[in-house]
mmCIF file with all atom_site columns, C-alpha atoms in Angstrom:
data_model
loop_
_atom_site.group_PDB
_atom_site.id
_atom_site.type_symbol
_atom_site.label_atom_id
_atom_site.label_alt_id
_atom_site.label_comp_id
_atom_site.label_asym_id
_atom_site.label_entity_id
_atom_site.label_seq_id
_atom_site.pdbx_PDB_ins_code
_atom_site.Cartn_x
_atom_site.Cartn_y
_atom_site.Cartn_z
_atom_site.occupancy
_atom_site.B_iso_or_equiv
_atom_site.pdbx_formal_charge
_atom_site.auth_seq_id
_atom_site.auth_comp_id
_atom_site.auth_asym_id
_atom_site.auth_atom_id
_atom_site.pdbx_PDB_model_num
ATOM 1   C CA . MET M 1 1   ? -2.062  7.515   5.507   1.00 51.00 ? 3   MET M CA 1
ATOM 2   C CA . ASN M 1 2   ? -4.854  6.284   3.302   1.00 50.00 ? 4   ASN M CA 1
ATOM 3   C CA . VAL M 1 3   ? -5.785  6.176   -0.369  1.00 49.00 ? 5   VAL M CA 1
ATOM 4   C CA . SER M 1 4   ? -7.069  9.763   -0.402  1.00 54.00 ? 6   SER M CA 1
ATOM 5   C CA . SER M 1 5   ? -3.944  11.194  1.231   1.00 62.00 ? 7   SER M CA 1
ATOM 6   C CA . GLN M 1 6   ? -1.759  9.248   -1.184  1.00 66.00 ? 8   GLN M CA 1
ATOM 7   C CA . SER M 1 7   ? -2.417  11.632  -4.076  1.00 71.00 ? 9   SER M CA 1
ATOM 8   C CA . TYR M 1 8   ? -1.492  14.583  -1.856  1.00 75.00 ? 10  TYR M CA 1
ATOM 9   C CA . LEU M 1 9   ? 1.746   12.871  -0.866  1.00 76.00 ? 11  LEU M CA 1
ATOM 10  C CA . ASP M 1 10  ? 2.514   12.048  -4.512  1.00 77.00 ? 12  ASP M CA 1
ATOM 11  C CA . GLU M 1 11  ? 2.035   15.696  -5.476  1.00 80.00 ? 13  GLU M CA 1
ATOM 12  C CA . LEU M 1 12  ? 4.184   16.840  -2.580  1.00 81.00 ? 14  LEU M CA 1
ATOM 13  C CA . PHE M 1 13  ? 6.964   14.436  -3.556  1.00 82.00 ? 15  PHE M CA 1
ATOM 14  C CA . GLN M 1 14  ? 6.839   15.565  -7.198  1.00 84.00 ? 16  GLN M CA 1
ATOM 15  C CA . ALA M 1 15  ? 7.166   19.170  -6.048  1.00 85.00 ? 17  ALA M CA 1
ATOM 16  C CA . TYR M 1 16  ? 10.116  18.133  -3.858  1.00 85.00 ? 18  TYR M CA 1
ATOM 17  C CA . GLN M 1 17  ? 11.815  16.381  -6.783  1.00 86.00 ? 19  GLN M CA 1
ATOM 18  C CA . GLN M 1 18  ? 11.503  19.502  -8.956  1.00 89.00 ? 20  GLN M CA 1
ATOM 19  C CA . ASP M 1 19  ? 12.525  21.929  -6.221  1.00 89.00 ? 21  ASP M CA 1
ATOM 20  C CA . PRO M 1 20  ? 13.285  20.665  -2.696  1.00 86.00 ? 22  PRO M CA 1
ATOM 21  C CA . GLN M 1 21  ? 12.874  24.215  -1.349  1.00 89.00 ? 23  GLN M CA 1
ATOM 22  C CA . SER M 1 22  ? 9.226   24.228  -2.452  1.00 87.00 ? 24  SER M CA 1
ATOM 23  C CA . VAL M 1 23  ? 8.242   22.025  0.513   1.00 81.00 ? 25  VAL M CA 1
ATOM 24  C CA . SER M 1 24  ? 8.705   22.597  4.224   1.00 82.00 ? 26  SER M CA 1
ATOM 25  C CA . VAL M 1 25  ? 11.941  21.673  5.991   1.00 80.00 ? 27  VAL M CA 1
ATOM 26  C CA . GLU M 1 26  ? 10.122  18.811  7.719   1.00 78.00 ? 28  GLU M CA 1
ATOM 27  C CA . TRP M 1 27  ? 9.002   17.333  4.395   1.00 80.00 ? 29  TRP M CA 1
ATOM 28  C CA . GLN M 1 28  ? 12.483  17.825  2.939   1.00 80.00 ? 30  GLN M CA 1
ATOM 29  C CA . ALA M 1 29  ? 13.935  15.840  5.819   1.00 78.00 ? 31  ALA M CA 1
ATOM 30  C CA . TRP M 1 30  ? 11.331  13.120  5.458   1.00 77.00 ? 32  TRP M CA 1
ATOM 31  C CA . PHE M 1 31  ? 11.812  12.777  1.690   1.00 79.00 ? 33  PHE M CA 1
ATOM 32  C CA . ARG M 1 32  ? 15.593  12.706  2.068   1.00 79.00 ? 34  ARG M CA 1
ATOM 33  C CA . GLN M 1 33  ? 15.274  10.026  4.709   1.00 75.00 ? 35  GLN M CA 1
ATOM 34  C CA . MET M 1 34  ? 12.988  8.018   2.429   1.00 72.00 ? 36  MET M CA 1
ATOM 35  C CA . GLU M 1 35  ? 15.552  8.300   -0.352  1.00 70.00 ? 37  GLU M CA 1
ATOM 36  C CA . GLY M 1 36  ? 18.144  6.608   1.865   1.00 56.00 ? 38  GLY M CA 1
ATOM 37  C CA . GLN M 1 37  ? 19.681  9.542   3.688   1.00 44.00 ? 39  GLN M CA 1
ATOM 38  C CA . SER M 1 38  ? 19.196  10.227  7.358   1.00 39.00 ? 40  SER M CA 1
ATOM 39  C CA . ALA M 1 39  ? 17.717  13.480  8.566   1.00 38.00 ? 41  ALA M CA 1
ATOM 40  C CA . ALA M 1 40  ? 21.135  14.201  10.107  1.00 40.00 ? 42  ALA M CA 1
ATOM 41  C CA . SER M 1 41  ? 22.559  14.659  6.605   1.00 39.00 ? 43  SER M CA 1
ATOM 42  C CA . LEU M 1 42  ? 20.637  17.942  6.485   1.00 37.00 ? 44  LEU M CA 1
ATOM 43  C CA . ASN M 1 43  ? 23.133  19.277  9.027   1.00 39.00 ? 45  ASN M CA 1
ATOM 44  C CA . GLY M 1 44  ? 26.193  18.068  7.140   1.00 38.00 ? 46  GLY M CA 1
ATOM 45  C CA . HIS M 1 45  ? 26.559  14.788  9.029   1.00 33.00 ? 47  HIS M CA 1
ATOM 46  C CA . VAL M 1 46  ? 27.184  11.552  7.250   1.00 37.00 ? 48  VAL M CA 1
ATOM 47  C CA . GLY M 1 47  ? 23.852  9.928   6.403   1.00 38.00 ? 49  GLY M CA 1
ATOM 48  C CA . ALA M 1 48  ? 22.821  6.358   5.740   1.00 37.00 ? 50  ALA M CA 1
ATOM 49  C CA . LYS M 1 49  ? 23.926  4.507   2.640   1.00 41.00 ? 51  LYS M CA 1
ATOM 50  C CA . PRO M 1 50  ? 22.566  6.149   -0.495  1.00 42.00 ? 52  PRO M CA 1
ATOM 51  C CA . VAL M 1 51  ? 19.944  4.305   -2.484  1.00 40.00 ? 53  VAL M CA 1
ATOM 52  C CA . PRO M 1 52  ? 21.504  2.558   -5.501  1.00 43.00 ? 54  PRO M CA 1
ATOM 53  C CA . PRO M 1 53  ? 20.892  4.325   -8.830  1.00 43.00 ? 55  PRO M CA 1
ATOM 54  C CA . GLY M 1 54  ? 17.625  3.366   -10.462 1.00 47.00 ? 56  GLY M CA 1
ATOM 55  C CA . THR M 1 55  ? 15.861  2.532   -7.184  1.00 53.00 ? 57  THR M CA 1
ATOM 56  C CA . SER M 1 56  ? 13.738  4.653   -4.931  1.00 67.00 ? 58  SER M CA 1
ATOM 57  C CA . ALA M 1 57  ? 13.178  3.801   -1.303  1.00 68.00 ? 59  ALA M CA 1
ATOM 58  C CA . PHE M 1 58  ? 10.370  6.341   -1.300  1.00 74.00 ? 60  PHE M CA 1
ATOM 59  C CA . GLY M 1 59  ? 8.671   4.661   -4.263  1.00 81.00 ? 61  GLY M CA 1
ATOM 60  C CA . ASP M 1 60  ? 9.005   1.255   -2.609  1.00 85.00 ? 62  ASP M CA 1
ATOM 61  C CA . ALA M 1 61  ? 7.564   2.598   0.642   1.00 85.00 ? 63  ALA M CA 1
ATOM 62  C CA . VAL M 1 62  ? 4.639   4.164   -1.208  1.00 87.00 ? 64  VAL M CA 1
ATOM 63  C CA . ARG M 1 63  ? 3.936   0.918   -3.072  1.00 91.00 ? 65  ARG M CA 1
ATOM 64  C CA . GLN M 1 64  ? 4.124   -1.072  0.169   1.00 91.00 ? 66  GLN M CA 1
ATOM 65  C CA . ASP M 1 65  ? 1.672   1.323   1.793   1.00 91.00 ? 67  ASP M CA 1
ATOM 66  C CA . ARG M 1 66  ? -0.690  0.843   -1.142  1.00 93.00 ? 68  ARG M CA 1
ATOM 67  C CA . VAL M 1 67  ? -0.445  -2.939  -0.754  1.00 94.00 ? 69  VAL M CA 1
ATOM 68  C CA . ASP M 1 68  ? -1.121  -2.598  2.980   1.00 93.00 ? 70  ASP M CA 1
ATOM 69  C CA . GLN M 1 69  ? -4.211  -0.509  2.184   1.00 93.00 ? 71  GLN M CA 1
ATOM 70  C CA . LEU M 1 70  ? -5.358  -3.172  -0.306  1.00 95.00 ? 72  LEU M CA 1
ATOM 71  C CA . ILE M 1 71  ? -4.929  -5.852  2.363   1.00 93.00 ? 73  ILE M CA 1
ATOM 72  C CA . ARG M 1 72  ? -7.024  -3.761  4.743   1.00 92.00 ? 74  ARG M CA 1
ATOM 73  C CA . GLY M 1 73  ? -9.605  -3.282  2.000   1.00 92.00 ? 75  GLY M CA 1
ATOM 74  C CA . PHE M 1 74  ? -9.981  -7.051  1.710   1.00 91.00 ? 76  PHE M CA 1
ATOM 75  C CA . ARG M 1 75  ? -10.256 -7.386  5.475   1.00 89.00 ? 77  ARG M CA 1
ATOM 76  C CA . VAL M 1 76  ? -12.984 -4.773  5.662   1.00 87.00 ? 78  VAL M CA 1
ATOM 77  C CA . ARG M 1 77  ? -14.887 -5.405  2.408   1.00 88.00 ? 79  ARG M CA 1
ATOM 78  C CA . GLY M 1 78  ? -13.808 -8.839  1.154   1.00 87.00 ? 80  GLY M CA 1
ATOM 79  C CA . HIS M 1 79  ? -16.912 -10.502 2.545   1.00 84.00 ? 81  HIS M CA 1
ATOM 80  C CA . LEU M 1 80  ? -18.996 -8.352  0.188   1.00 85.00 ? 82  LEU M CA 1
ATOM 81  C CA . ALA M 1 81  ? -17.471 -10.235 -2.765  1.00 86.00 ? 83  ALA M CA 1
ATOM 82  C CA . ALA M 1 82  ? -17.897 -13.682 -1.184  1.00 84.00 ? 84  ALA M CA 1
ATOM 83  C CA . GLU M 1 83  ? -19.759 -16.211 -3.342  1.00 82.00 ? 85  GLU M CA 1
ATOM 84  C CA . LEU M 1 84  ? -22.748 -16.687 -1.034  1.00 81.00 ? 86  LEU M CA 1
ATOM 85  C CA . ASP M 1 85  ? -25.588 -16.940 -3.569  1.00 80.00 ? 87  ASP M CA 1
ATOM 86  C CA . PRO M 1 86  ? -26.551 -20.609 -4.102  1.00 80.00 ? 88  PRO M CA 1
ATOM 87  C CA . LEU M 1 87  ? -27.736 -19.680 -7.610  1.00 82.00 ? 89  LEU M CA 1
ATOM 88  C CA . GLY M 1 88  ? -24.249 -18.514 -8.539  1.00 75.00 ? 90  GLY M CA 1
ATOM 89  C CA . ARG M 1 89  ? -25.151 -14.912 -9.319  1.00 77.00 ? 91  ARG M CA 1
ATOM 90  C CA . GLY M 1 90  ? -22.172 -12.613 -8.926  1.00 72.00 ? 92  GLY M CA 1
ATOM 91  C CA . ARG M 1 91  ? -22.149 -9.865  -6.355  1.00 73.00 ? 93  ARG M CA 1
ATOM 92  C CA . GLY M 1 92  ? -20.330 -7.342  -8.497  1.00 73.00 ? 94  GLY M CA 1
ATOM 93  C CA . THR M 1 93  ? -17.024 -5.726  -7.753  1.00 77.00 ? 95  THR M CA 1
ATOM 94  C CA . ASN M 1 94  ? -15.976 -3.387  -5.002  1.00 86.00 ? 96  ASN M CA 1
ATOM 95  C CA . GLU M 1 95  ? -13.388 -0.668  -5.636  1.00 88.00 ? 97  GLU M CA 1
ATOM 96  C CA . GLU M 1 96  ? -11.651 -1.414  -2.361  1.00 89.00 ? 98  GLU M CA 1
ATOM 97  C CA . LEU M 1 97  ? -10.822 -4.895  -3.669  1.00 93.00 ? 99  LEU M CA 1
ATOM 98  C CA . GLN M 1 98  ? -9.206  -3.669  -6.899  1.00 94.00 ? 100 GLN M CA 1
ATOM 99  C CA . ALA M 1 99  ? -5.441  -3.123  -6.990  1.00 95.00 ? 101 ALA M CA 1
ATOM 100 C CA . ALA M 1 100 ? -5.906  -0.328  -9.525  1.00 93.00 ? 102 ALA M CA 1
ATOM 101 C CA . SER M 1 101 ? -7.891  1.641   -6.927  1.00 92.00 ? 103 SER M CA 1
ATOM 102 C CA . TYR M 1 102 ? -4.657  1.921   -4.953  1.00 93.00 ? 104 TYR M CA 1
ATOM 103 C CA . ASN M 1 103 ? -2.631  2.964   -8.012  1.00 92.00 ? 105 ASN M CA 1
ATOM 104 C CA . LEU M 1 104 ? -1.020  -0.462  -8.241  1.00 94.00 ? 106 LEU M CA 1
ATOM 105 C CA . THR M 1 105 ? -0.268  -1.428  -11.834 1.00 93.00 ? 107 THR M CA 1
ATOM 106 C CA . GLU M 1 106 ? 0.127   -4.657  -13.792 1.00 94.00 ? 108 GLU M CA 1
ATOM 107 C CA . GLU M 1 107 ? 3.914   -4.241  -13.329 1.00 93.00 ? 109 GLU M CA 1
ATOM 108 C CA . ASP M 1 108 ? 3.407   -4.364  -9.561  1.00 94.00 ? 110 ASP M CA 1
ATOM 109 C CA . TYR M 1 109 ? 1.837   -7.843  -9.729  1.00 96.00 ? 111 TYR M CA 1
ATOM 110 C CA . SER M 1 110 ? 5.284   -9.431  -10.094 1.00 95.00 ? 112 SER M CA 1
ATOM 111 C CA . ARG M 1 111 ? 6.955   -7.226  -7.454  1.00 94.00 ? 113 ARG M CA 1
ATOM 112 C CA . VAL M 1 112 ? 7.681   -8.687  -4.035  1.00 94.00 ? 114 VAL M CA 1
ATOM 113 C CA . PHE M 1 113 ? 6.098   -6.988  -1.028  1.00 93.00 ? 115 PHE M CA 1
ATOM 114 C CA . SER M 1 114 ? 6.053   -7.555  2.693   1.00 92.00 ? 116 SER M CA 1
ATOM 115 C CA . SER M 1 115 ? 3.185   -9.819  3.661   1.00 91.00 ? 117 SER M CA 1
ATOM 116 C CA . ALA M 1 116 ? 4.123   -10.021 7.328   1.00 89.00 ? 118 ALA M CA 1
ATOM 117 C CA . THR M 1 117 ? 0.579   -9.039  8.343   1.00 87.00 ? 119 THR M CA 1
ATOM 118 C CA . ILE M 1 118 ? -0.771  -12.111 6.543   1.00 87.00 ? 120 ILE M CA 1
ATOM 119 C CA . ASP M 1 119 ? -0.219  -15.617 7.868   1.00 81.00 ? 121 ASP M CA 1
ATOM 120 C CA . GLY M 1 120 ? 2.638   -17.535 6.279   1.00 79.00 ? 122 GLY M CA 1
ATOM 121 C CA . ASP M 1 121 ? 5.555   -16.169 4.302   1.00 81.00 ? 123 ASP M CA 1
ATOM 122 C CA . ASN M 1 122 ? 6.820   -12.695 5.139   1.00 88.00 ? 124 ASN M CA 1
ATOM 123 C CA . THR M 1 123 ? 7.187   -11.724 1.475   1.00 92.00 ? 125 THR M CA 1
ATOM 124 C CA . ARG M 1 124 ? 5.084   -12.491 -1.567  1.00 95.00 ? 126 ARG M CA 1
ATOM 125 C CA . THR M 1 125 ? 4.408   -11.040 -4.983  1.00 96.00 ? 127 THR M CA 1
ATOM 126 C CA . LEU M 1 126 ? 1.370   -8.810  -5.253  1.00 97.00 ? 128 LEU M CA 1
ATOM 127 C CA . GLU M 1 127 ? -0.309  -11.484 -7.359  1.00 97.00 ? 129 GLU M CA 1
ATOM 128 C CA . GLU M 1 128 ? 0.241   -14.058 -4.594  1.00 96.00 ? 130 GLU M CA 1
ATOM 129 C CA . ILE M 1 129 ? -1.060  -11.624 -1.975  1.00 96.00 ? 131 ILE M CA 1
ATOM 130 C CA . ILE M 1 130 ? -4.235  -10.927 -3.955  1.00 96.00 ? 132 ILE M CA 1
ATOM 131 C CA . ASN M 1 131 ? -4.829  -14.630 -4.611  1.00 95.00 ? 133 ASN M CA 1
ATOM 132 C CA . LEU M 1 132 ? -4.442  -15.379 -0.903  1.00 94.00 ? 134 LEU M CA 1
ATOM 133 C CA . LEU M 1 133 ? -6.756  -12.523 0.079   1.00 93.00 ? 135 LEU M CA 1
ATOM 134 C CA . ARG M 1 134 ? -9.412  -13.651 -2.409  1.00 91.00 ? 136 ARG M CA 1
ATOM 135 C CA . ALA M 1 135 ? -9.126  -17.232 -1.131  1.00 90.00 ? 137 ALA M CA 1
ATOM 136 C CA . THR M 1 136 ? -9.501  -16.035 2.447   1.00 88.00 ? 138 THR M CA 1
ATOM 137 C CA . TYR M 1 137 ? -12.203 -13.388 2.172   1.00 87.00 ? 139 TYR M CA 1
ATOM 138 C CA . CYS M 1 138 ? -14.108 -13.964 -1.083  1.00 87.00 ? 140 CYS M CA 1
ATOM 139 C CA . ARG M 1 139 ? -14.898 -17.678 -1.401  1.00 85.00 ? 141 ARG M CA 1
ATOM 140 C CA . SER M 1 140 ? -18.145 -19.376 -0.452  1.00 82.00 ? 142 SER M CA 1
ATOM 141 C CA . ILE M 1 141 ? -17.225 -18.866 3.175   1.00 75.00 ? 143 ILE M CA 1
ATOM 142 C CA . GLY M 1 142 ? -15.919 -15.340 3.616   1.00 63.00 ? 144 GLY M CA 1
ATOM 143 C CA . ALA M 1 143 ? -14.024 -14.285 6.702   1.00 68.00 ? 145 ALA M CA 1
ATOM 144 C CA . GLN M 1 144 ? -14.865 -10.909 8.207   1.00 68.00 ? 146 GLN M CA 1
ATOM 145 C CA . PHE M 1 145 ? -13.538 -9.728  11.533  1.00 67.00 ? 147 PHE M CA 1
ATOM 146 C CA . MET M 1 146 ? -12.872 -5.991  11.261  1.00 71.00 ? 148 MET M CA 1
ATOM 147 C CA . HIS M 1 147 ? -16.143 -5.038  12.965  1.00 70.00 ? 149 HIS M CA 1
ATOM 148 C CA . ILE M 1 148 ? -15.842 -7.204  16.051  1.00 70.00 ? 150 ILE M CA 1
ATOM 149 C CA . ASP M 1 149 ? -16.502 -4.818  18.931  1.00 69.00 ? 151 ASP M CA 1
ATOM 150 C CA . ASP M 1 150 ? -15.248 -6.984  21.779  1.00 70.00 ? 152 ASP M CA 1
ATOM 151 C CA . HIS M 1 151 ? -11.961 -8.643  20.833  1.00 58.00 ? 153 HIS M CA 1
#
């Protein structure tokens, strides 16, 4: 999944919420599973614990995927925002380094996400994740390793 397929998935999930029969059986099973029910519940079996009212496991999974894509964006393009000019001229901004490009909102900055793919704590707020990514990839010495051909 990537940023471009995210809008398709959002549309599919909205269609499912309005009428579950409007999507394929496979997508119905997947969305039910993401909402806290196992695919076995489709056959009348007892599923996993339901998601508490007011929460959405699917929404949390989508947000986490967006954060993971943002992290990858910094790994791939963060060096392009590094402060390398000795005269202090800015390098501009790159869409792949903007949380809004991944449909993450100001409200998401205080949410806690998995940061297991980043060194240190396994969970951080989005604001902490972005600050760490900027410190790692966008300072006067920017790290860039995504294009190393021979690991």
